[in-house]
Every structure is written in structure tokens, then in C-alpha cells.
PDB file of C-alpha atoms and ligand atoms in Angstrom:
ATOM      1  CA  MET A   1     134.019  88.429  85.496  1.00 96.00           C
ATOM      2  CA  LYS A   2     132.093  88.251  88.756  1.00 97.00           C
ATOM      3  CA  LEU A   3     132.908  85.785  91.523  1.00 97.00           C
ATOM      4  CA  CYS A   4     130.505  84.885  94.306  1.00 98.00           C
ATOM      5  CA  ARG A   5     130.169  82.494  97.220  1.00 98.00           C
ATOM      6  CA  PHE A   6     126.688  81.249  98.034  1.00 98.00           C
ATOM      7  CA  ASP A   7     124.538  78.803  99.961  1.00 98.00           C
ATOM      8  CA  ASP A   8     126.659  76.132 101.650  1.00 97.00           C
ATOM      9  CA  ASN A   9     130.084  77.512 100.638  1.00 96.00           C
ATOM     10  CA  ARG A  10     129.496  77.054  96.896  1.00 97.00           C
ATOM     11  CA  ILE A  11     131.625  79.111  94.500  1.00 97.00           C
ATOM     12  CA  GLY A  12     129.996  80.719  91.465  1.00 97.00           C
ATOM     13  CA  VAL A  13     130.506  82.978  88.481  1.00 97.00           C
ATOM     14  CA  VAL A  14     127.716  85.525  87.986  1.00 97.00           C
ATOM     15  CA  ARG A  15     126.427  86.362  84.493  1.00 94.00           C
ATOM     16  CA  ASP A  16     123.251  88.286  83.664  1.00 93.00           C
ATOM     17  CA  GLY A  17     121.485  87.522  86.918  1.00 95.00           C
ATOM     18  CA  TYR A  18     122.435  83.832  86.966  1.00 96.00           C
ATOM     19  CA  ILE A  19     125.114  81.948  88.886  1.00 97.00           C
ATOM     20  CA  GLN A  20     127.173  79.198  87.303  1.00 96.00           C
ATOM     21  CA  ASP A  21     128.465  76.839  89.998  1.00 96.00           C
ATOM     22  CA  VAL A  22     132.237  76.486  89.528  1.00 96.00           C
ATOM     23  CA  THR A  23     133.019  74.927  92.915  1.00 96.00           C
ATOM     24  CA  SER A  24     134.872  71.837  91.662  1.00 93.00           C
ATOM     25  CA  LEU A  25     136.886  73.821  89.109  1.00 94.00           C
ATOM     26  CA  ALA A  26     137.782  76.413  91.770  1.00 95.00           C
ATOM     27  CA  GLU A  27     138.739  73.827  94.356  1.00 94.00           C
ATOM     28  CA  SER A  28     141.143  72.064  91.997  1.00 92.00           C
ATOM     29  CA  VAL A  29     142.886  75.371  91.199  1.00 92.00           C
ATOM     30  CA  MET A  30     142.979  76.413  94.862  1.00 92.00           C
ATOM     31  CA  ALA A  31     144.620  73.133  95.854  1.00 87.00           C
ATOM     32  CA  ALA A  32     147.419  73.813  93.368  1.00 81.00           C
ATOM     33  CA  ARG A  33     148.069  77.276  94.787  1.00 75.00           C
ATOM     34  CA  PRO A  34     149.081  77.160  98.414  1.00 75.00           C
ATOM     35  CA  GLY A  35     150.447  80.417  99.679  1.00 77.00           C
ATOM     36  CA  PRO A  36     149.663  83.437 101.745  1.00 88.00           C
ATOM     37  CA  GLY A  37     146.219  84.928 101.781  1.00 92.00           C
ATOM     38  CA  ASP A  38     142.745  83.767 100.875  1.00 95.00           C
ATOM     39  CA  PRO A  39     143.073  80.727  98.547  1.00 94.00           C
ATOM     40  CA  LEU A  40     139.989  81.538  96.452  1.00 96.00           C
ATOM     41  CA  VAL A  41     141.066  85.104  95.697  1.00 96.00           C
ATOM     42  CA  ALA A  42     144.652  83.947  95.028  1.00 95.00           C
ATOM     43  CA  ALA A  43     143.269  81.456  92.494  1.00 94.00           C
ATOM     44  CA  TRP A  44     140.878  83.974  90.912  1.00 94.00           C
ATOM     45  CA  PRO A  45     143.021  84.679  87.777  1.00 94.00           C
ATOM     46  CA  ASP A  46     143.153  80.930  86.990  1.00 94.00           C
ATOM     47  CA  ILE A  47     139.450  80.468  87.753  1.00 94.00           C
ATOM     48  CA  GLN A  48     138.584  83.297  85.347  1.00 93.00           C
ATOM     49  CA  ARG A  49     140.703  81.762  82.589  1.00 94.00           C
ATOM     50  CA  LEU A  50     139.159  78.310  83.011  1.00 93.00           C
ATOM     51  CA  ALA A  51     135.586  79.504  83.583  1.00 91.00           C
ATOM     52  CA  LYS A  52     135.594  81.377  80.260  1.00 89.00           C
ATOM     53  CA  ASN A  53     135.517  78.063  78.376  1.00 86.00           C
ATOM     54  CA  LEU A  54     132.951  76.431  80.626  1.00 86.00           C
ATOM     55  CA  GLU A  55     129.664  75.404  79.020  1.00 82.00           C
ATOM     56  CA  PRO A  56     126.856  76.834  81.152  1.00 79.00           C
ATOM     57  CA  SER A  57     124.835  74.154  82.888  1.00 83.00           C
ATOM     58  CA  ALA A  58     121.917  74.513  85.288  1.00 86.00           C
ATOM     59  CA  PRO A  59     122.598  78.160  86.219  1.00 93.00           C
ATOM     60  CA  LYS A  60     120.762  79.400  89.312  1.00 96.00           C
ATOM     61  CA  PRO A  61     119.017  82.766  89.471  1.00 97.00           C
ATOM     62  CA  VAL A  62     120.864  85.090  91.869  1.00 97.00           C
ATOM     63  CA  ALA A  63     117.574  85.778  93.652  1.00 95.00           C
ATOM     64  CA  GLU A  64     117.310  82.105  94.670  1.00 97.00           C
ATOM     65  CA  VAL A  65     120.606  81.797  96.538  1.00 98.00           C
ATOM     66  CA  ARG A  66     121.935  83.037  99.848  1.00 98.00           C
ATOM     67  CA  LEU A  67     124.954  85.201  99.063  1.00 98.00           C
ATOM     68  CA  LEU A  68     127.991  84.834 101.331  1.00 98.00           C
ATOM     69  CA  SER A  69     130.998  87.136 101.486  1.00 98.00           C
ATOM     70  CA  PRO A  70     132.968  86.680  98.227  1.00 98.00           C
ATOM     71  CA  VAL A  71     136.096  86.506 100.390  1.00 98.00           C
ATOM     72  CA  ALA A  72     135.884  83.674 102.910  1.00 96.00           C
ATOM     73  CA  ARG A  73     139.008  84.305 104.977  1.00 94.00           C
ATOM     74  CA  PRO A  74     140.691  87.657 104.523  1.00 97.00           C
ATOM     75  CA  GLY A  75     143.902  88.047 106.489  1.00 97.00           C
ATOM     76  CA  LYS A  76     142.776  91.524 107.447  1.00 98.00           C
ATOM     77  CA  ILE A  77     140.129  94.130 106.840  1.00 98.00           C
ATOM     78  CA  VAL A  78     141.662  97.596 106.485  1.00 98.00           C
ATOM     79  CA  ALA A  79     139.416 100.658 106.545  1.00 98.00           C
ATOM     80  CA  ALA A  80     139.662 104.399 105.986  1.00 97.00           C
ATOM     81  CA  PRO A  81     137.849 106.178 108.827  1.00 93.00           C
ATOM     82  CA  VAL A  82     137.240 109.518 107.140  1.00 90.00           C
ATOM     83  CA  ASN A  83     137.807 109.925 103.436  1.00 95.00           C
ATOM     84  CA  TYR A  84     135.029 112.208 102.106  1.00 94.00           C
ATOM     85  CA  ARG A  85     134.958 115.879 103.105  1.00 87.00           C
ATOM     86  CA  ALA A  86     131.170 116.081 103.305  1.00 85.00           C
ATOM     87  CA  HIS A  87     131.131 113.136 105.739  1.00 84.00           C
ATOM     88  CA  ILE A  88     133.758 114.820 107.954  1.00 82.00           C
ATOM     89  CA  GLU A  89     131.567 117.943 107.977  1.00 84.00           C
ATOM     90  CA  GLU A  90     128.428 116.014 108.926  1.00 84.00           C
ATOM     91  CA  MET A  91     130.323 114.298 111.760  1.00 84.00           C
ATOM     92  CA  GLN A  92     131.745 117.606 113.023  1.00 81.00           C
ATOM     93  CA  LYS A  93     128.335 119.306 112.963  1.00 82.00           C
ATOM     94  CA  SER A  94     126.470 116.455 114.623  1.00 78.00           C
ATOM     95  CA  ASN A  95     126.683 114.918 118.050  1.00 71.00           C
ATOM     96  CA  ILE A  96     126.843 111.326 116.830  1.00 70.00           C
ATOM     97  CA  SER A  97     130.509 110.692 117.520  1.00 67.00           C
ATOM     98  CA  PRO A  98     130.994 112.050 121.039  1.00 63.00           C
ATOM     99  CA  GLY A  99     134.506 112.160 122.424  1.00 60.00           C
ATOM    100  CA  HIS A 100     136.173 111.995 119.016  1.00 64.00           C
ATOM    101  CA  ASP A 101     137.537 114.886 117.027  1.00 70.00           C
ATOM    102  CA  ILE A 102     137.331 114.168 113.303  1.00 76.00           C
ATOM    103  CA  PRO A 103     140.756 114.547 111.687  1.00 81.00           C
ATOM    104  CA  ASP A 104     141.585 114.086 107.990  1.00 84.00           C
ATOM    105  CA  ILE A 105     142.738 110.682 106.754  1.00 92.00           C
ATOM    106  CA  ASP A 106     146.397 111.738 106.716  1.00 90.00           C
ATOM    107  CA  ARG A 107     146.228 112.408 110.474  1.00 91.00           C
ATOM    108  CA  ALA A 108     143.718 109.659 111.323  1.00 92.00           C
ATOM    109  CA  GLY A 109     145.461 106.898 109.358  1.00 96.00           C
ATOM    110  CA  LEU A 110     143.654 103.639 108.716  1.00 98.00           C
ATOM    111  CA  PHE A 111     142.147 101.109 111.124  1.00 98.00           C
ATOM    112  CA  LEU A 112     141.473  97.371 111.199  1.00 98.00           C
ATOM    113  CA  LYS A 113     138.187  95.512 111.639  1.00 98.00           C
ATOM    114  CA  ALA A 114     138.024  91.972 113.010  1.00 98.00           C
ATOM    115  CA  THR A 115     137.731  89.385 110.230  1.00 98.00           C
ATOM    116  CA  SER A 116     135.100  87.601 112.355  1.00 98.00           C
ATOM    117  CA  SER A 117     132.745  90.531 111.699  1.00 98.00           C
ATOM    118  CA  LEU A 118     132.591  89.727 107.956  1.00 98.00           C
ATOM    119  CA  VAL A 119     129.380  88.433 106.333  1.00 98.00           C
ATOM    120  CA  GLY A 120     127.755  88.389 102.908  1.00 98.00           C
ATOM    121  CA  ALA A 121     124.538  90.079 101.845  1.00 98.00           C
ATOM    122  CA  GLY A 122     122.391  87.000 102.434  1.00 98.00           C
ATOM    123  CA  GLU A 123     123.514  86.661 106.046  1.00 98.00           C
ATOM    124  CA  GLY A 124     122.242  90.059 107.181  1.00 98.00           C
ATOM    125  CA  ILE A 125     123.168  92.279 110.109  1.00 98.00           C
ATOM    126  CA  ALA A 126     122.333  91.338 113.719  1.00 98.00           C
ATOM    127  CA  LEU A 127     122.109  94.440 115.925  1.00 98.00           C
ATOM    128  CA  ARG A 128     123.818  93.389 119.131  1.00 98.00           C
ATOM    129  CA  PHE A 129     123.253  96.459 121.314  1.00 97.00           C
ATOM    130  CA  PRO A 130     119.741  97.763 120.561  1.00 92.00           C
ATOM    131  CA  ASP A 131     120.081 100.656 123.001  1.00 95.00           C
ATOM    132  CA  ARG A 132     123.160 102.038 121.269  1.00 97.00           C
ATOM    133  CA  ARG A 133     122.952 104.066 118.070  1.00 97.00           C
ATOM    134  CA  THR A 134     124.305 101.946 115.206  1.00 98.00           C
ATOM    135  CA  ASP A 135     124.759 103.450 111.734  1.00 98.00           C
ATOM    136  CA  PHE A 136     125.092 102.190 108.184  1.00 98.00           C
ATOM    137  CA  GLU A 137     128.051 103.333 106.048  1.00 98.00           C
ATOM    138  CA  ILE A 138     128.201 102.339 102.384  1.00 98.00           C
ATOM    139  CA  GLU A 139     131.709 102.158 100.949  1.00 98.00           C
ATOM    140  CA  LEU A 140     133.599 101.110  97.848  1.00 98.00           C
ATOM    141  CA  VAL A 141     135.703  98.061  98.751  1.00 98.00           C
ATOM    142  CA  ALA A 142     138.865  96.874  96.996  1.00 98.00           C
ATOM    143  CA  VAL A 143     139.975  93.262  97.399  1.00 98.00           C
ATOM    144  CA  ILE A 144     143.717  92.649  97.094  1.00 98.00           C
ATOM    145  CA  GLY A 145     144.738  90.034  94.506  1.00 97.00           C
ATOM    146  CA  LYS A 146     148.543  89.966  94.730  1.00 96.00           C
ATOM    147  CA  THR A 147     150.903  90.422  97.671  1.00 96.00           C
ATOM    148  CA  ALA A 148     151.763  94.107  97.983  1.00 96.00           C
ATOM    149  CA  THR A 149     154.300  95.915 100.125  1.00 98.00           C
ATOM    150  CA  GLU A 150     155.112  99.589  99.606  1.00 98.00           C
ATOM    151  CA  VAL A 151     153.380  99.757  96.240  1.00 98.00           C
ATOM    152  CA  SER A 152     153.156 103.151  94.567  1.00 98.00           C
ATOM    153  CA  ARG A 153     149.761 104.534  93.650  1.00 97.00           C
ATOM    154  CA  GLU A 154     150.671 104.011  89.975  1.00 97.00           C
ATOM    155  CA  GLU A 155     151.222 100.268  90.566  1.00 98.00           C
ATOM    156  CA  SER A 156     148.495  99.784  93.149  1.00 98.00           C
ATOM    157  CA  LEU A 157     145.669  98.569  90.879  1.00 98.00           C
ATOM    158  CA  ASP A 158     147.915  95.774  89.527  1.00 97.00           C
ATOM    159  CA  HIS A 159     147.585  94.282  93.018  1.00 98.00           C
ATOM    160  CA  VAL A 160     143.777  94.428  93.137  1.00 98.00           C
ATOM    161  CA  ALA A 161     141.645  91.362  92.306  1.00 98.00           C
ATOM    162  CA  GLY A 162     138.456  93.370  92.056  1.00 98.00           C
ATOM    163  CA  PHE A 163     135.885  95.545  93.745  1.00 98.00           C
ATOM    164  CA  CYS A 164     132.648  95.155  95.628  1.00 98.00           C
ATOM    165  CA  LEU A 165     130.296  97.140  97.802  1.00 98.00           C
ATOM    166  CA  GLY A 166     130.746  97.236 101.555  1.00 98.00           C
ATOM    167  CA  LEU A 167     128.749  98.185 104.621  1.00 98.00           C
ATOM    168  CA  ASP A 168     130.877  99.328 107.550  1.00 98.00           C
ATOM    169  CA  ILE A 169     128.343  99.045 110.367  1.00 98.00           C
ATOM    170  CA  THR A 170     129.258 101.345 113.209  1.00 98.00           C
ATOM    171  CA  MET A 171     128.046 101.468 116.774  1.00 98.00           C
ATOM    172  CA  ARG A 172     128.476 105.029 118.034  1.00 96.00           C
ATOM    173  CA  GLY A 173     130.217 105.722 121.313  1.00 96.00           C
ATOM    174  CA  THR A 174     133.450 106.616 123.025  1.00 94.00           C
ATOM    175  CA  GLU A 175     135.209 103.257 122.683  1.00 96.00           C
ATOM    176  CA  ASP A 176     138.005 102.627 120.231  1.00 96.00           C
ATOM    177  CA  ARG A 177     136.811 102.595 116.618  1.00 96.00           C
ATOM    178  CA  SER A 178     137.848  99.035 115.776  1.00 97.00           C
ATOM    179  CA  PHE A 179     136.114  97.753 118.945  1.00 98.00           C
ATOM    180  CA  ARG A 180     132.793  99.342 117.950  1.00 98.00           C
ATOM    181  CA  LYS A 181     133.028  98.286 114.284  1.00 98.00           C
ATOM    182  CA  SER A 182     134.123  94.665 114.789  1.00 98.00           C
ATOM    183  CA  ILE A 183     130.936  93.176 116.204  1.00 98.00           C
ATOM    184  CA  ASP A 184     129.799  89.969 114.417  1.00 98.00           C
ATOM    185  CA  SER A 185     128.051  90.797 111.105  1.00 98.00           C
ATOM    186  CA  TYR A 186     129.100  94.494 111.200  1.00 98.00           C
ATOM    187  CA  THR A 187     131.173  94.115 108.020  1.00 98.00           C
ATOM    188  CA  VAL A 188     129.160  93.214 104.913  1.00 99.00           C
ATOM    189  CA  ILE A 189     130.699  92.841 101.451  1.00 98.00           C
ATOM    190  CA  GLY A 190     129.120  91.875  98.178  1.00 98.00           C
ATOM    191  CA  PRO A 191     127.037  91.106  96.321  1.00 98.00           C
ATOM    192  CA  TRP A 192     130.054  89.538  94.548  1.00 98.00           C
ATOM    193  CA  LEU A 193     133.607  90.385  93.559  1.00 98.00           C
ATOM    194  CA  THR A 194     133.753  92.203  90.204  1.00 98.00           C
ATOM    195  CA  SER A 195     137.141  91.830  88.533  1.00 97.00           C
ATOM    196  CA  THR A 196     139.296  94.923  88.046  1.00 96.00           C
ATOM    197  CA  GLU A 197     139.018  94.710  84.227  1.00 95.00           C
ATOM    198  CA  GLU A 198     135.267  95.291  84.475  1.00 97.00           C
ATOM    199  CA  VAL A 199     135.695  98.503  86.468  1.00 97.00           C
ATOM    200  CA  THR A 200     136.839 101.208  84.074  1.00 93.00           C
ATOM    201  CA  ASP A 201     137.804 103.658  86.813  1.00 98.00           C
ATOM    202  CA  PRO A 202     137.169 102.952  90.523  1.00 98.00           C
ATOM    203  CA  ASN A 203     137.326 106.694  91.175  1.00 98.00           C
ATOM    204  CA  LYS A 204     134.297 107.339  88.956  1.00 98.00           C
ATOM    205  CA  LEU A 205     131.622 105.216  90.617  1.00 98.00           C
ATOM    206  CA  THR A 206     128.330 106.244  92.162  1.00 98.00           C
ATOM    207  CA  ILE A 207     127.460 104.228  95.274  1.00 98.00           C
ATOM    208  CA  THR A 208     123.925 104.377  96.602  1.00 98.00           C
ATOM    209  CA  LEU A 209     122.372 103.124  99.817  1.00 98.00           C
ATOM    210  CA  LYS A 210     118.629 102.861 100.335  1.00 98.00           C
ATOM    211  CA  GLN A 211     117.057 102.156 103.713  1.00 98.00           C
ATOM    212  CA  ASN A 212     113.537 100.755 103.399  1.00 98.00           C
ATOM    213  CA  GLY A 213     113.310 102.171  99.886  1.00 98.00           C
ATOM    214  CA  ILE A 214     114.531 105.679 100.760  1.00 98.00           C
ATOM    215  CA  VAL A 215     117.878 106.920  99.406  1.00 98.00           C
ATOM    216  CA  ARG A 216     120.125 107.797 102.376  1.00 98.00           C
ATOM    217  CA  GLN A 217     123.569 107.871 100.788  1.00 98.00           C
ATOM    218  CA  ASN A 218     124.386 108.678  97.183  1.00 97.00           C
ATOM    219  CA  GLY A 219     128.122 109.216  96.979  1.00 97.00           C
ATOM    220  CA  HIS A 220     130.604 109.481  94.160  1.00 97.00           C
ATOM    221  CA  THR A 221     134.095 108.037  94.505  1.00 97.00           C
ATOM    222  CA  ALA A 222     135.434 111.084  92.634  1.00 96.00           C
ATOM    223  CA  ASP A 223     134.937 112.843  95.996  1.00 96.00           C
ATOM    224  CA  LEU A 224     137.339 110.556  97.880  1.00 97.00           C
ATOM    225  CA  ILE A 225     140.060 112.574  99.659  1.00 96.00           C
ATOM    226  CA  TYR A 226     142.558 109.719  99.145  1.00 97.00           C
ATOM    227  CA  ASN A 227     141.487 107.988  95.947  1.00 97.00           C
ATOM    228  CA  VAL A 228     141.492 104.197  95.677  1.00 98.00           C
ATOM    229  CA  GLN A 229     145.103 103.991  94.500  1.00 98.00           C
ATOM    230  CA  ARG A 230     146.333 106.276  97.263  1.00 98.00           C
ATOM    231  CA  VAL A 231     144.477 104.316  99.975  1.00 98.00           C
ATOM    232  CA  ILE A 232     146.201 101.110  98.771  1.00 98.00           C
ATOM    233  CA  GLU A 233     149.576 102.852  98.621  1.00 98.00           C
ATOM    234  CA  PHE A 234     148.987 104.166 102.166  1.00 98.00           C
ATOM    235  CA  ALA A 235     147.874 100.765 103.528  1.00 98.00           C
ATOM    236  CA  SER A 236     150.787  98.934 101.882  1.00 98.00           C
ATOM    237  CA  SER A 237     153.248 101.418 103.384  1.00 98.00           C
ATOM    238  CA  PHE A 238     152.277 100.059 106.829  1.00 97.00           C
ATOM    239  CA  TYR A 239     151.182  96.464 106.155  1.00 97.00           C
ATOM    240  CA  THR A 240     152.021  93.806 103.615  1.00 98.00           C
ATOM    241  CA  LEU A 241     148.743  93.192 101.804  1.00 98.00           C
ATOM    242  CA  TYR A 242     147.911  89.611 100.819  1.00 98.00           C
ATOM    243  CA  PRO A 243     145.390  88.115  98.382  1.00 97.00           C
ATOM    244  CA  GLY A 244     141.945  88.460  99.878  1.00 98.00           C
ATOM    245  CA  ASP A 245     142.757  91.400 102.134  1.00 98.00           C
ATOM    246  CA  VAL A 246     139.752  93.720 102.129  1.00 98.00           C
ATOM    247  CA  ILE A 247     140.127  97.518 101.888  1.00 98.00           C
ATOM    248  CA  PHE A 248     137.179  99.758 102.839  1.00 98.00           C
ATOM    249  CA  THR A 249     137.774 103.184 101.291  1.00 98.00           C
ATOM    250  CA  GLY A 250     135.505 105.320 103.510  1.00 97.00           C
ATOM    251  CA  THR A 251     131.884 106.437 103.490  1.00 97.00           C
ATOM    252  CA  PRO A 252     130.268 109.480 101.885  1.00 96.00           C
ATOM    253  CA  GLU A 253     127.778 111.675 103.753  1.00 95.00           C
ATOM    254  CA  GLY A 254     124.301 110.571 104.755  1.00 95.00           C
ATOM    255  CA  VAL A 255     125.018 107.956 107.429  1.00 96.00           C
ATOM    256  CA  GLY A 256     122.116 107.195 109.726  1.00 97.00           C
ATOM    257  CA  PRO A 257     120.824 104.798 112.370  1.00 98.00           C
ATOM    258  CA  LEU A 258     119.551 101.260 111.842  1.00 98.00           C
ATOM    259  CA  GLN A 259     116.607  99.453 113.396  1.00 98.00           C
ATOM    260  CA  PRO A 260     115.746  95.754 113.439  1.00 98.00           C
ATOM    261  CA  GLY A 261     113.466  95.044 110.471  1.00 98.00           C
ATOM    262  CA  ASP A 262     115.244  97.499 108.157  1.00 98.00           C
ATOM    263  CA  ARG A 263     116.165  96.438 104.666  1.00 98.00           C
ATOM    264  CA  LEU A 264     119.255  98.072 103.184  1.00 98.00           C
ATOM    265  CA  VAL A 265     119.927  97.984  99.464  1.00 98.00           C
ATOM    266  CA  ALA A 266     123.440  98.960  98.383  1.00 98.00           C
ATOM    267  CA  SER A 267     124.024  99.439  94.677  1.00 98.00           C
ATOM    268  CA  CYS A 268     126.490 100.579  92.067  1.00 98.00           C
ATOM    269  CA  ASP A 269     126.096 100.201  88.287  1.00 97.00           C
ATOM    270  CA  ALA A 270     129.452  98.465  87.858  1.00 98.00           C
ATOM    271  CA  LEU A 271     129.271  96.271  90.969  1.00 98.00           C
ATOM    272  CA  GLY A 272     125.628  95.181  91.264  1.00 98.00           C
ATOM    273  CA  ALA A 273     123.086  95.532  94.038  1.00 98.00           C
ATOM    274  CA  MET A 274     122.694  93.740  97.351  1.00 98.00           C
ATOM    275  CA  ALA A 275     119.798  93.644  99.767  1.00 98.00           C
ATOM    276  CA  VAL A 276     120.804  93.229 103.409  1.00 98.00           C
ATOM    277  CA  ASP A 277     118.265  92.651 106.172  1.00 98.00           C
ATOM    278  CA  VAL A 278     118.731  93.946 109.704  1.00 98.00           C
ATOM    279  CA  ARG A 279     117.534  91.978 112.723  1.00 98.00           C
ATOM    280  CA  ALA A 280     117.958  92.050 116.475  1.00 98.00           C
ATOM    281  CA  TYR A 281     120.731  89.823 117.806  1.00 97.00           C
ATOM    282  CA  ARG A 282     118.496  88.492 120.596  1.00 93.00           C
TER     283      ARG A 282
HETATM  284 MN1  LIG B 301     133.605 103.446 107.403  1.00 95.66          MN
END
């Protein structure tokens, strides 16, 4: 099942291009489930069970809504800085990350992005520093569903609510990574959260990013250095992960600069497609 948030904080289930509004159902379940983490994601198993029996009424076409981030309030956004070999090579060859050597993920570890940087596809990206090079990075994103501390890679997917696409927008420069990647709107996830049962194998997905109609990134998660399970194992060995925590797994090669007026389209067969418009902040 696919969960979305849209318009004025409505909650929906997506089927065949249409959204069924399940806000009142979701809110009643969320109220009964206080606890750590994002209440909507924590309630997601119950929402799925109840929404299955719901008679469709007045579904809205996806194209007619403004998609918000499927997770409203993650406790944290964890990200893998370098997790595809071809991306490490492109960074080492180029001059776009001055002052940083590019170590492997086992030496680099993970980093955190500010939760205030998170938006959905319909909100777009506002380029805050037009004079500074700012790149797109498409990534596979896992959303945690159950509290997880020191989970093994074998158990890790039991703690995942689902997957979505992510854009880790990155201003280049010498400052600390999380500082440059935490600007408002520089973390996009969507178009919706696809439940784990609908994703046969998260390590066999093709993720594609087009910029103004031109394919810039076309990566395969089989090329991840740490696969999805290992990234979650690694993250949970440092942090307790709570429902709604967002895990960016790293970007494949092909990153490039953004300009105001660009339209990005991120897509993956299993996860859907999202169009994200880029504008100037001022
Ligand atoms: Mn990234």
C-alpha cells in the first residue's frame, strides 16, 4: 500500500493514480498510539489494515494535489555520504568538493540532516545561495517503522515501514556536510511511502533522475557499497531508530548543478515518480 500526505495536511492512500483521503481514519488510529517517533508512520500498519476494507469515495487524481513529505515529523534524517563506487570516483576526479577527501562509507560513517530541511515533491526546492554550486542527488530512502537499536542486517527490514525516493540537495563548499545539506527544502522525499511488502528487493531497484527532461542519474541499488540492510544495521549501531526516521542510502554517479526554473523528475518503477520544481529563494 502507498501512503501520502497532501494539500493541507491531508492523509491519503494512493491506488492507480488516485488518492483516497483517509485522514479521519488515520487520525483516530494515531490518537490511540502515542509513543516515540512520527505518529503517522507508527500507525501505518493499522491504517493499512483498516484502509483495505474502505469503500473508495471521491478519489482525487494524484496530479491534482500538492504532495507533502509522507513523513511529517521524523526524529532524524540519517544519510550515507558516499555509498556507490562510481560516485566516489566522480567526486575524486572532479573539483566539485574542494577541501574534502572522499573516503569509503566505513571510514566516513553516516551524517545527519536537519529535519527542518524536509519537504515533499509539491513544495519544491528554493535555492538559497544562487552564487554557490548546488547539486541534485537522487537516493533510495528507507523509512523506519519500528524502534530499532543494534539490529542485525538480517532483521533490519522488519523495522522498515517502507521506501520512497529522496533528493539530497547539496551546496558544494568547504563547510561541514550537514551544514551545507540542511538548508530549508534541501531534503525532498516522496512521492509517497510504498510499504515494504510492495518492494520485492530494495537492493534491486533502478532509480532515475531527469533534469528538464534529460536523464542525469540512472543508478541501480545493486551497486550500493553498503546495501540497504547494512546501512540500517550501521545506523542502528550508533542511534536508536524510531518510527518515521528517514534513511538516505547514498547517491549514484551523475550528480550535477541546479538552476532556478529547473524541473527534476525522480522515478523508480516500484516507488513512483515525482516532479520537483526548483526556484530561487529570493
Ligand atoms: Mn547524498
